[in-house]
Amino acid sequence: PPSVRDATPEPKIFSMDPPSTAAVQCTLAPHAPINFPTIAAYEAHVTKEHTHRCTECGRNFPDDHWLQLHITENHDPFFAARRDGAEANDEKVWGCFVVGCDKMCRDERKRRWHCYAKHKFPQDFDFFIVNEGIDGRTSMLRPT
């Protein structure tokens, strides 16, 4: 029979780091990284905040407003006709990127100026997101 002397004590393992409360982290644009305590909480967040996908081209957008602007500006033939004639007839066809702002502009350049001046967009904001979407991005700023 084994004696008490032969028994090897179990090693005591402990961590100096505080226990992590985050099961998963979301690093998708348009927000800073967010930690979620459970996979279910993360999945609910992704469903609510990151499932604004264009059925025409498959690109994903920050919210429904950006998706609707994308569809209009990239896939709507009526918008294309209005856009092509907008400069000649002084028509404002470019909608603001900010939800709730009903400002319409004559061209994309004026829309950018409006966003800088009225909504304090950063100078390195990537306005092409309306065309390209946010898949694979972690920021709404232009890549450096």
mmCIF file with all atom_site columns, N, CA and C in Angstrom, residues 34-97:
data_model
loop_
_atom_site.group_PDB
_atom_site.id
_atom_site.type_symbol
_atom_site.label_atom_id
_atom_site.label_alt_id
_atom_site.label_comp_id
_atom_site.label_asym_id
_atom_site.label_entity_id
_atom_site.label_seq_id
_atom_site.pdbx_PDB_ins_code
_atom_site.Cartn_x
_atom_site.Cartn_y
_atom_site.Cartn_z
_atom_site.occupancy
_atom_site.B_iso_or_equiv
_atom_site.pdbx_formal_charge
_atom_site.auth_seq_id
_atom_site.auth_comp_id
_atom_site.auth_asym_id
_atom_site.auth_atom_id
_atom_site.pdbx_PDB_model_num
ATOM 1   N N  . ILE A 1 34 ? -16.207 46.892 -27.933 1.00 0.00 ? 34 ILE A N  1
ATOM 2   C CA . ILE A 1 34 ? -17.162 46.675 -26.843 1.00 0.00 ? 34 ILE A CA 1
ATOM 3   C C  . ILE A 1 34 ? -17.023 45.230 -26.386 1.00 0.00 ? 34 ILE A C  1
ATOM 4   N N  . ASN A 1 35 ? -16.957 45.016 -25.062 1.00 0.00 ? 35 ASN A N  1
ATOM 5   C CA . ASN A 1 35 ? -16.887 43.672 -24.494 1.00 0.00 ? 35 ASN A CA 1
ATOM 6   C C  . ASN A 1 35 ? -18.285 43.183 -24.137 1.00 0.00 ? 35 ASN A C  1
ATOM 7   N N  . PHE A 1 36 ? -18.530 41.892 -24.354 1.00 0.00 ? 36 PHE A N  1
ATOM 8   C CA . PHE A 1 36 ? -19.807 41.276 -24.014 1.00 0.00 ? 36 PHE A CA 1
ATOM 9   C C  . PHE A 1 36 ? -19.555 40.082 -23.106 1.00 0.00 ? 36 PHE A C  1
ATOM 10  N N  . PRO A 1 37 ? -20.366 39.933 -22.052 1.00 0.00 ? 37 PRO A N  1
ATOM 11  C CA . PRO A 1 37 ? -20.138 38.856 -21.087 1.00 0.00 ? 37 PRO A CA 1
ATOM 12  C C  . PRO A 1 37 ? -20.502 37.471 -21.617 1.00 0.00 ? 37 PRO A C  1
ATOM 13  N N  . THR A 1 38 ? -21.381 37.419 -22.617 1.00 0.00 ? 38 THR A N  1
ATOM 14  C CA . THR A 1 38 ? -21.801 36.123 -23.157 1.00 0.00 ? 38 THR A CA 1
ATOM 15  C C  . THR A 1 38 ? -21.839 36.173 -24.681 1.00 0.00 ? 38 THR A C  1
ATOM 16  N N  . ILE A 1 39 ? -21.792 35.010 -25.275 1.00 0.00 ? 39 ILE A N  1
ATOM 17  C CA . ILE A 1 39 ? -21.923 34.903 -26.726 1.00 0.00 ? 39 ILE A CA 1
ATOM 18  C C  . ILE A 1 39 ? -23.312 35.391 -27.147 1.00 0.00 ? 39 ILE A C  1
ATOM 19  N N  . ALA A 1 40 ? -24.326 35.071 -26.357 1.00 0.00 ? 40 ALA A N  1
ATOM 20  C CA . ALA A 1 40 ? -25.693 35.492 -26.688 1.00 0.00 ? 40 ALA A CA 1
ATOM 21  C C  . ALA A 1 40 ? -25.806 37.017 -26.724 1.00 0.00 ? 40 ALA A C  1
ATOM 22  N N  . ALA A 1 41 ? -25.177 37.698 -25.777 1.00 0.00 ? 41 ALA A N  1
ATOM 23  C CA . ALA A 1 41 ? -25.211 39.168 -25.760 1.00 0.00 ? 41 ALA A CA 1
ATOM 24  C C  . ALA A 1 41 ? -24.498 39.734 -26.983 1.00 0.00 ? 41 ALA A C  1
ATOM 25  N N  . TYR A 1 42 ? -23.376 39.120 -27.344 1.00 0.00 ? 42 TYR A N  1
ATOM 26  C CA . TYR A 1 42 ? -22.640 39.545 -28.541 1.00 0.00 ? 42 TYR A CA 1
ATOM 27  C C  . TYR A 1 42 ? -23.487 39.340 -29.795 1.00 0.00 ? 42 TYR A C  1
ATOM 28  N N  . GLU A 1 43 ? -24.116 38.174 -29.922 1.00 0.00 ? 43 GLU A N  1
ATOM 29  C CA . GLU A 1 43 ? -24.944 37.891 -31.094 1.00 0.00 ? 43 GLU A CA 1
ATOM 30  C C  . GLU A 1 43 ? -26.115 38.860 -31.198 1.00 0.00 ? 43 GLU A C  1
ATOM 31  N N  . ALA A 1 44 ? -26.725 39.208 -30.068 1.00 0.00 ? 44 ALA A N  1
ATOM 32  C CA . ALA A 1 44 ? -27.821 40.180 -30.081 1.00 0.00 ? 44 ALA A CA 1
ATOM 33  C C  . ALA A 1 44 ? -27.318 41.541 -30.555 1.00 0.00 ? 44 ALA A C  1
ATOM 34  N N  . HIS A 1 45 ? -26.134 41.923 -30.094 1.00 0.00 ? 45 HIS A N  1
ATOM 35  C CA . HIS A 1 45 ? -25.523 43.188 -30.524 1.00 0.00 ? 45 HIS A CA 1
ATOM 36  C C  . HIS A 1 45 ? -25.266 43.178 -32.028 1.00 0.00 ? 45 HIS A C  1
ATOM 37  N N  . VAL A 1 46 ? -24.677 42.113 -32.539 1.00 0.00 ? 46 VAL A N  1
ATOM 38  C CA . VAL A 1 46 ? -24.370 42.027 -33.971 1.00 0.00 ? 46 VAL A CA 1
ATOM 39  C C  . VAL A 1 46 ? -25.651 42.098 -34.794 1.00 0.00 ? 46 VAL A C  1
ATOM 40  N N  . THR A 1 47 ? -26.677 41.387 -34.364 1.00 0.00 ? 47 THR A N  1
ATOM 41  C CA . THR A 1 47 ? -27.949 41.408 -35.085 1.00 0.00 ? 47 THR A CA 1
ATOM 42  C C  . THR A 1 47 ? -28.534 42.815 -35.119 1.00 0.00 ? 47 THR A C  1
ATOM 43  N N  . LYS A 1 48 ? -28.464 43.511 -33.996 1.00 0.00 ? 48 LYS A N  1
ATOM 44  C CA . LYS A 1 48 ? -29.053 44.855 -33.921 1.00 0.00 ? 48 LYS A CA 1
ATOM 45  C C  . LYS A 1 48 ? -28.198 45.912 -34.611 1.00 0.00 ? 48 LYS A C  1
ATOM 46  N N  . GLU A 1 49 ? -26.884 45.834 -34.460 1.00 0.00 ? 49 GLU A N  1
ATOM 47  C CA . GLU A 1 49 ? -26.011 46.921 -34.893 1.00 0.00 ? 49 GLU A CA 1
ATOM 48  C C  . GLU A 1 49 ? -25.231 46.682 -36.183 1.00 0.00 ? 49 GLU A C  1
ATOM 49  N N  . HIS A 1 50 ? -25.104 45.445 -36.621 1.00 0.00 ? 50 HIS A N  1
ATOM 50  C CA . HIS A 1 50 ? -24.208 45.184 -37.753 1.00 0.00 ? 50 HIS A CA 1
ATOM 51  C C  . HIS A 1 50 ? -24.834 44.352 -38.869 1.00 0.00 ? 50 HIS A C  1
ATOM 52  N N  . THR A 1 51 ? -26.138 44.303 -38.944 1.00 0.00 ? 51 THR A N  1
ATOM 53  C CA . THR A 1 51 ? -26.758 43.518 -40.014 1.00 0.00 ? 51 THR A CA 1
ATOM 54  C C  . THR A 1 51 ? -27.574 44.420 -40.924 1.00 0.00 ? 51 THR A C  1
ATOM 55  N N  . HIS A 1 52 ? -26.903 45.357 -41.518 1.00 0.00 ? 52 HIS A N  1
ATOM 56  C CA . HIS A 1 52 ? -27.535 46.283 -42.464 1.00 0.00 ? 52 HIS A CA 1
ATOM 57  C C  . HIS A 1 52 ? -26.877 46.026 -43.814 1.00 0.00 ? 52 HIS A C  1
ATOM 58  N N  . ARG A 1 53 ? -27.235 44.874 -44.401 1.00 0.00 ? 53 ARG A N  1
ATOM 59  C CA . ARG A 1 53 ? -26.584 44.392 -45.602 1.00 0.00 ? 53 ARG A CA 1
ATOM 60  C C  . ARG A 1 53 ? -27.404 44.703 -46.839 1.00 0.00 ? 53 ARG A C  1
ATOM 61  N N  . CYS A 1 54 ? -26.699 45.160 -47.879 1.00 0.00 ? 54 CYS A N  1
ATOM 62  C CA . CYS A 1 54 ? -27.325 45.457 -49.168 1.00 0.00 ? 54 CYS A CA 1
ATOM 63  C C  . CYS A 1 54 ? -27.607 44.137 -49.889 1.00 0.00 ? 54 CYS A C  1
ATOM 64  N N  . THR A 1 55 ? -28.846 43.932 -50.287 1.00 0.00 ? 55 THR A N  1
ATOM 65  C CA . THR A 1 55 ? -29.193 42.690 -50.982 1.00 0.00 ? 55 THR A CA 1
ATOM 66  C C  . THR A 1 55 ? -28.684 42.693 -52.421 1.00 0.00 ? 55 THR A C  1
ATOM 67  N N  . GLU A 1 56 ? -28.370 43.857 -52.948 1.00 0.00 ? 56 GLU A N  1
ATOM 68  C CA . GLU A 1 56 ? -27.873 43.966 -54.323 1.00 0.00 ? 56 GLU A CA 1
ATOM 69  C C  . GLU A 1 56 ? -26.393 43.573 -54.430 1.00 0.00 ? 56 GLU A C  1
ATOM 70  N N  . CYS A 1 57 ? -25.554 44.097 -53.529 1.00 0.00 ? 57 CYS A N  1
ATOM 71  C CA . CYS A 1 57 ? -24.106 43.867 -53.639 1.00 0.00 ? 57 CYS A CA 1
ATOM 72  C C  . CYS A 1 57 ? -23.507 43.131 -52.440 1.00 0.00 ? 57 CYS A C  1
ATOM 73  N N  . GLY A 1 58 ? -24.281 42.944 -51.362 1.00 0.00 ? 58 GLY A N  1
ATOM 74  C CA . GLY A 1 58 ? -23.805 42.191 -50.205 1.00 0.00 ? 58 GLY A CA 1
ATOM 75  C C  . GLY A 1 58 ? -23.003 42.985 -49.195 1.00 0.00 ? 58 GLY A C  1
ATOM 76  N N  . ARG A 1 59 ? -22.797 44.274 -49.424 1.00 0.00 ? 59 ARG A N  1
ATOM 77  C CA . ARG A 1 59 ? -21.999 45.075 -48.485 1.00 0.00 ? 59 ARG A CA 1
ATOM 78  C C  . ARG A 1 59 ? -22.808 45.387 -47.226 1.00 0.00 ? 59 ARG A C  1
ATOM 79  N N  . ASN A 1 60 ? -22.082 45.576 -46.109 1.00 0.00 ? 60 ASN A N  1
ATOM 80  C CA . ASN A 1 60 ? -22.691 45.853 -44.815 1.00 0.00 ? 60 ASN A CA 1
ATOM 81  C C  . ASN A 1 60 ? -22.453 47.313 -44.436 1.00 0.00 ? 60 ASN A C  1
ATOM 82  N N  . PHE A 1 61 ? -23.429 47.919 -43.727 1.00 0.00 ? 61 PHE A N  1
ATOM 83  C CA . PHE A 1 61 ? -23.359 49.338 -43.379 1.00 0.00 ? 61 PHE A CA 1
ATOM 84  C C  . PHE A 1 61 ? -23.615 49.550 -41.894 1.00 0.00 ? 61 PHE A C  1
ATOM 85  N N  . PRO A 1 62 ? -23.164 50.705 -41.369 1.00 0.00 ? 62 PRO A N  1
ATOM 86  C CA . PRO A 1 62 ? -23.247 50.946 -39.920 1.00 0.00 ? 62 PRO A CA 1
ATOM 87  C C  . PRO A 1 62 ? -24.670 50.919 -39.368 1.00 0.00 ? 62 PRO A C  1
ATOM 88  N N  . ASP A 1 63 ? -25.629 51.393 -40.140 1.00 0.00 ? 63 ASP A N  1
ATOM 89  C CA . ASP A 1 63 ? -27.015 51.394 -39.688 1.00 0.00 ? 63 ASP A CA 1
ATOM 90  C C  . ASP A 1 63 ? -27.930 51.462 -40.906 1.00 0.00 ? 63 ASP A C  1
ATOM 91  N N  . ASP A 1 64 ? -29.224 51.454 -40.647 1.00 0.00 ? 64 ASP A N  1
ATOM 92  C CA . ASP A 1 64 ? -30.185 51.439 -41.747 1.00 0.00 ? 64 ASP A CA 1
ATOM 93  C C  . ASP A 1 64 ? -30.122 52.715 -42.584 1.00 0.00 ? 64 ASP A C  1
ATOM 94  N N  . HIS A 1 65 ? -29.833 53.846 -41.953 1.00 0.00 ? 65 HIS A N  1
ATOM 95  C CA . HIS A 1 65 ? -29.733 55.114 -42.692 1.00 0.00 ? 65 HIS A CA 1
ATOM 96  C C  . HIS A 1 65 ? -28.625 55.043 -43.744 1.00 0.00 ? 65 HIS A C  1
ATOM 97  N N  . TRP A 1 66 ? -27.448 54.555 -43.347 1.00 0.00 ? 66 TRP A N  1
ATOM 98  C CA . TRP A 1 66 ? -26.334 54.408 -44.292 1.00 0.00 ? 66 TRP A CA 1
ATOM 99  C C  . TRP A 1 66 ? -26.684 53.407 -45.385 1.00 0.00 ? 66 TRP A C  1
ATOM 100 N N  . LEU A 1 67 ? -27.371 52.328 -45.017 1.00 0.00 ? 67 LEU A N  1
ATOM 101 C CA . LEU A 1 67 ? -27.783 51.334 -46.013 1.00 0.00 ? 67 LEU A CA 1
ATOM 102 C C  . LEU A 1 67 ? -28.726 51.959 -47.034 1.00 0.00 ? 67 LEU A C  1
ATOM 103 N N  . GLN A 1 68 ? -29.694 52.734 -46.563 1.00 0.00 ? 68 GLN A N  1
ATOM 104 C CA . GLN A 1 68 ? -30.645 53.358 -47.492 1.00 0.00 ? 68 GLN A CA 1
ATOM 105 C C  . GLN A 1 68 ? -29.944 54.364 -48.406 1.00 0.00 ? 68 GLN A C  1
ATOM 106 N N  . LEU A 1 69 ? -29.006 55.149 -47.860 1.00 0.00 ? 69 LEU A N  1
ATOM 107 C CA . LEU A 1 69 ? -28.235 56.067 -48.708 1.00 0.00 ? 69 LEU A CA 1
ATOM 108 C C  . LEU A 1 69 ? -27.449 55.279 -49.759 1.00 0.00 ? 69 LEU A C  1
ATOM 109 N N  . HIS A 1 70 ? -26.830 54.176 -49.331 1.00 0.00 ? 70 HIS A N  1
ATOM 110 C CA . HIS A 1 70 ? -26.057 53.339 -50.260 1.00 0.00 ? 70 HIS A CA 1
ATOM 111 C C  . HIS A 1 70 ? -26.938 52.812 -51.393 1.00 0.00 ? 70 HIS A C  1
ATOM 112 N N  . ILE A 1 71 ? -28.079 52.246 -51.044 1.00 0.00 ? 71 ILE A N  1
ATOM 113 C CA . ILE A 1 71 ? -28.974 51.683 -52.060 1.00 0.00 ? 71 ILE A CA 1
ATOM 114 C C  . ILE A 1 71 ? -29.394 52.764 -53.045 1.00 0.00 ? 71 ILE A C  1
ATOM 115 N N  . THR A 1 72 ? -29.793 53.915 -52.519 1.00 0.00 ? 72 THR A N  1
ATOM 116 C CA . THR A 1 72 ? -30.215 55.017 -53.386 1.00 0.00 ? 72 THR A CA 1
ATOM 117 C C  . THR A 1 72 ? -29.085 55.466 -54.296 1.00 0.00 ? 72 THR A C  1
ATOM 118 N N  . GLU A 1 73 ? -27.923 55.733 -53.716 1.00 0.00 ? 73 GLU A N  1
ATOM 119 C CA . GLU A 1 73 ? -26.822 56.334 -54.475 1.00 0.00 ? 73 GLU A CA 1
ATOM 120 C C  . GLU A 1 73 ? -26.081 55.352 -55.381 1.00 0.00 ? 73 GLU A C  1
ATOM 121 N N  . ASN A 1 74 ? -26.190 54.066 -55.119 1.00 0.00 ? 74 ASN A N  1
ATOM 122 C CA . ASN A 1 74 ? -25.418 53.092 -55.888 1.00 0.00 ? 74 ASN A CA 1
ATOM 123 C C  . ASN A 1 74 ? -26.239 52.136 -56.745 1.00 0.00 ? 74 ASN A C  1
ATOM 124 N N  . HIS A 1 75 ? -27.520 51.984 -56.432 1.00 0.00 ? 75 HIS A N  1
ATOM 125 C CA . HIS A 1 75 ? -28.303 50.981 -57.150 1.00 0.00 ? 75 HIS A CA 1
ATOM 126 C C  . HIS A 1 75 ? -29.619 51.504 -57.724 1.00 0.00 ? 75 HIS A C  1
ATOM 127 N N  . ASP A 1 76 ? -29.966 52.737 -57.477 1.00 0.00 ? 76 ASP A N  1
ATOM 128 C CA . ASP A 1 76 ? -31.250 53.279 -57.928 1.00 0.00 ? 76 ASP A CA 1
ATOM 129 C C  . ASP A 1 76 ? -31.081 54.032 -59.250 1.00 0.00 ? 76 ASP A C  1
ATOM 130 N N  . PRO A 1 77 ? -31.641 53.513 -60.352 1.00 0.00 ? 77 PRO A N  1
ATOM 131 C CA . PRO A 1 77 ? -31.475 54.186 -61.644 1.00 0.00 ? 77 PRO A CA 1
ATOM 132 C C  . PRO A 1 77 ? -32.145 55.563 -61.687 1.00 0.00 ? 77 PRO A C  1
ATOM 133 N N  . PHE A 1 78 ? -33.214 55.756 -60.914 1.00 0.00 ? 78 PHE A N  1
ATOM 134 C CA . PHE A 1 78 ? -33.867 57.066 -60.886 1.00 0.00 ? 78 PHE A CA 1
ATOM 135 C C  . PHE A 1 78 ? -32.957 58.097 -60.221 1.00 0.00 ? 78 PHE A C  1
ATOM 136 N N  . PHE A 1 79 ? -32.263 57.667 -59.142 1.00 0.00 ? 79 PHE A N  1
ATOM 137 C CA . PHE A 1 79 ? -31.301 58.569 -58.509 1.00 0.00 ? 79 PHE A CA 1
ATOM 138 C C  . PHE A 1 79 ? -30.186 58.917 -59.483 1.00 0.00 ? 79 PHE A C  1
ATOM 139 N N  . ALA A 1 80 ? -29.705 57.924 -60.222 1.00 0.00 ? 80 ALA A N  1
ATOM 140 C CA . ALA A 1 80 ? -28.623 58.167 -61.189 1.00 0.00 ? 80 ALA A CA 1
ATOM 141 C C  . ALA A 1 80 ? -29.046 59.218 -62.208 1.00 0.00 ? 80 ALA A C  1
ATOM 142 N N  . ALA A 1 81 ? -30.281 59.143 -62.675 1.00 0.00 ? 81 ALA A N  1
ATOM 143 C CA . ALA A 1 81 ? -30.768 60.135 -63.644 1.00 0.00 ? 81 ALA A CA 1
ATOM 144 C C  . ALA A 1 81 ? -30.862 61.513 -62.996 1.00 0.00 ? 81 ALA A C  1
ATOM 145 N N  . ARG A 1 82 ? -31.372 61.568 -61.762 1.00 0.00 ? 82 ARG A N  1
ATOM 146 C CA . ARG A 1 82 ? -31.461 62.854 -61.051 1.00 0.00 ? 82 ARG A CA 1
ATOM 147 C C  . ARG A 1 82 ? -30.070 63.408 -60.777 1.00 0.00 ? 82 ARG A C  1
ATOM 148 N N  . ARG A 1 83 ? -29.157 62.542 -60.352 1.00 0.00 ? 83 ARG A N  1
ATOM 149 C CA . ARG A 1 83 ? -27.783 62.957 -60.058 1.00 0.00 ? 83 ARG A CA 1
ATOM 150 C C  . ARG A 1 83 ? -27.117 63.531 -61.304 1.00 0.00 ? 83 ARG A C  1
ATOM 151 N N  . ASP A 1 84 ? -27.273 62.853 -62.413 1.00 0.00 ? 84 ASP A N  1
ATOM 152 C CA . ASP A 1 84 ? -26.625 63.297 -63.648 1.00 0.00 ? 84 ASP A CA 1
ATOM 153 C C  . ASP A 1 84 ? -27.154 64.640 -64.123 1.00 0.00 ? 84 ASP A C  1
ATOM 154 N N  . GLY A 1 85 ? -28.397 64.950 -63.802 1.00 0.00 ? 85 GLY A N  1
ATOM 155 C CA . GLY A 1 85 ? -28.958 66.238 -64.199 1.00 0.00 ? 85 GLY A CA 1
ATOM 156 C C  . GLY A 1 85 ? -28.975 67.268 -63.086 1.00 0.00 ? 85 GLY A C  1
ATOM 157 N N  . ALA A 1 86 ? -28.522 66.879 -61.896 1.00 0.00 ? 86 ALA A N  1
ATOM 158 C CA . ALA A 1 86 ? -28.616 67.758 -60.722 1.00 0.00 ? 86 ALA A CA 1
ATOM 159 C C  . ALA A 1 86 ? -27.848 69.055 -60.886 1.00 0.00 ? 86 ALA A C  1
ATOM 160 N N  . GLU A 1 87 ? -26.637 68.986 -61.426 1.00 0.00 ? 87 GLU A N  1
ATOM 161 C CA . GLU A 1 87 ? -25.842 70.210 -61.566 1.00 0.00 ? 87 GLU A CA 1
ATOM 162 C C  . GLU A 1 87 ? -26.479 71.160 -62.567 1.00 0.00 ? 87 GLU A C  1
ATOM 163 N N  . ALA A 1 88 ? -27.035 70.613 -63.623 1.00 0.00 ? 88 ALA A N  1
ATOM 164 C CA . ALA A 1 88 ? -27.640 71.462 -64.652 1.00 0.00 ? 88 ALA A CA 1
ATOM 165 C C  . ALA A 1 88 ? -28.893 72.157 -64.134 1.00 0.00 ? 88 ALA A C  1
ATOM 166 N N  . ASN A 1 89 ? -29.700 71.457 -63.352 1.00 0.00 ? 89 ASN A N  1
ATOM 167 C CA . ASN A 1 89 ? -30.953 72.067 -62.885 1.00 0.00 ? 89 ASN A CA 1
ATOM 168 C C  . ASN A 1 89 ? -30.907 72.485 -61.421 1.00 0.00 ? 89 ASN A C  1
ATOM 169 N N  . ASP A 1 90 ? -29.718 72.466 -60.810 1.00 0.00 ? 90 ASP A N  1
ATOM 170 C CA . ASP A 1 90 ? -29.527 72.947 -59.437 1.00 0.00 ? 90 ASP A CA 1
ATOM 171 C C  . ASP A 1 90 ? -30.308 72.124 -58.405 1.00 0.00 ? 90 ASP A C  1
ATOM 172 N N  . GLU A 1 91 ? -30.533 70.850 -58.689 1.00 0.00 ? 91 GLU A N  1
ATOM 173 C CA . GLU A 1 91 ? -31.292 69.991 -57.785 1.00 0.00 ? 91 GLU A CA 1
ATOM 174 C C  . GLU A 1 91 ? -30.385 69.430 -56.689 1.00 0.00 ? 91 GLU A C  1
ATOM 175 N N  . LYS A 1 92 ? -30.907 69.395 -55.473 1.00 0.00 ? 92 LYS A N  1
ATOM 176 C CA . LYS A 1 92 ? -30.176 68.841 -54.332 1.00 0.00 ? 92 LYS A CA 1
ATOM 177 C C  . LYS A 1 92 ? -30.609 67.385 -54.152 1.00 0.00 ? 92 LYS A C  1
ATOM 178 N N  . VAL A 1 93 ? -29.692 66.461 -54.392 1.00 0.00 ? 93 VAL A N  1
ATOM 179 C CA . VAL A 1 93 ? -30.042 65.038 -54.346 1.00 0.00 ? 93 VAL A CA 1
ATOM 180 C C  . VAL A 1 93 ? -29.234 64.235 -53.325 1.00 0.00 ? 93 VAL A C  1
ATOM 181 N N  . TRP A 1 94 ? -28.170 64.795 -52.763 1.00 0.00 ? 94 TRP A N  1
ATOM 182 C CA . TRP A 1 94 ? -27.288 64.061 -51.856 1.00 0.00 ? 94 TRP A CA 1
ATOM 183 C C  . TRP A 1 94 ? -27.728 64.278 -50.409 1.00 0.00 ? 94 TRP A C  1
ATOM 184 N N  . GLY A 1 95 ? -28.243 63.222 -49.752 1.00 0.00 ? 95 GLY A N  1
ATOM 185 C CA . GLY A 1 95 ? -28.714 63.315 -48.378 1.00 0.00 ? 95 GLY A CA 1
ATOM 186 C C  . GLY A 1 95 ? -27.585 63.275 -47.367 1.00 0.00 ? 95 GLY A C  1
ATOM 187 N N  . CYS A 1 96 ? -27.815 63.930 -46.228 1.00 0.00 ? 96 CYS A N  1
ATOM 188 C CA . CYS A 1 96 ? -26.833 63.958 -45.143 1.00 0.00 ? 96 CYS A CA 1
ATOM 189 C C  . CYS A 1 96 ? -26.652 62.560 -44.550 1.00 0.00 ? 96 CYS A C  1
ATOM 190 N N  . PHE A 1 97 ? -25.457 62.296 -44.024 1.00 0.00 ? 97 PHE A N  1
ATOM 191 C CA . PHE A 1 97 ? -25.138 61.004 -43.417 1.00 0.00 ? 97 PHE A CA 1
ATOM 192 C C  . PHE A 1 97 ? -25.706 60.856 -42.002 1.00 0.00 ? 97 PHE A C  1
#
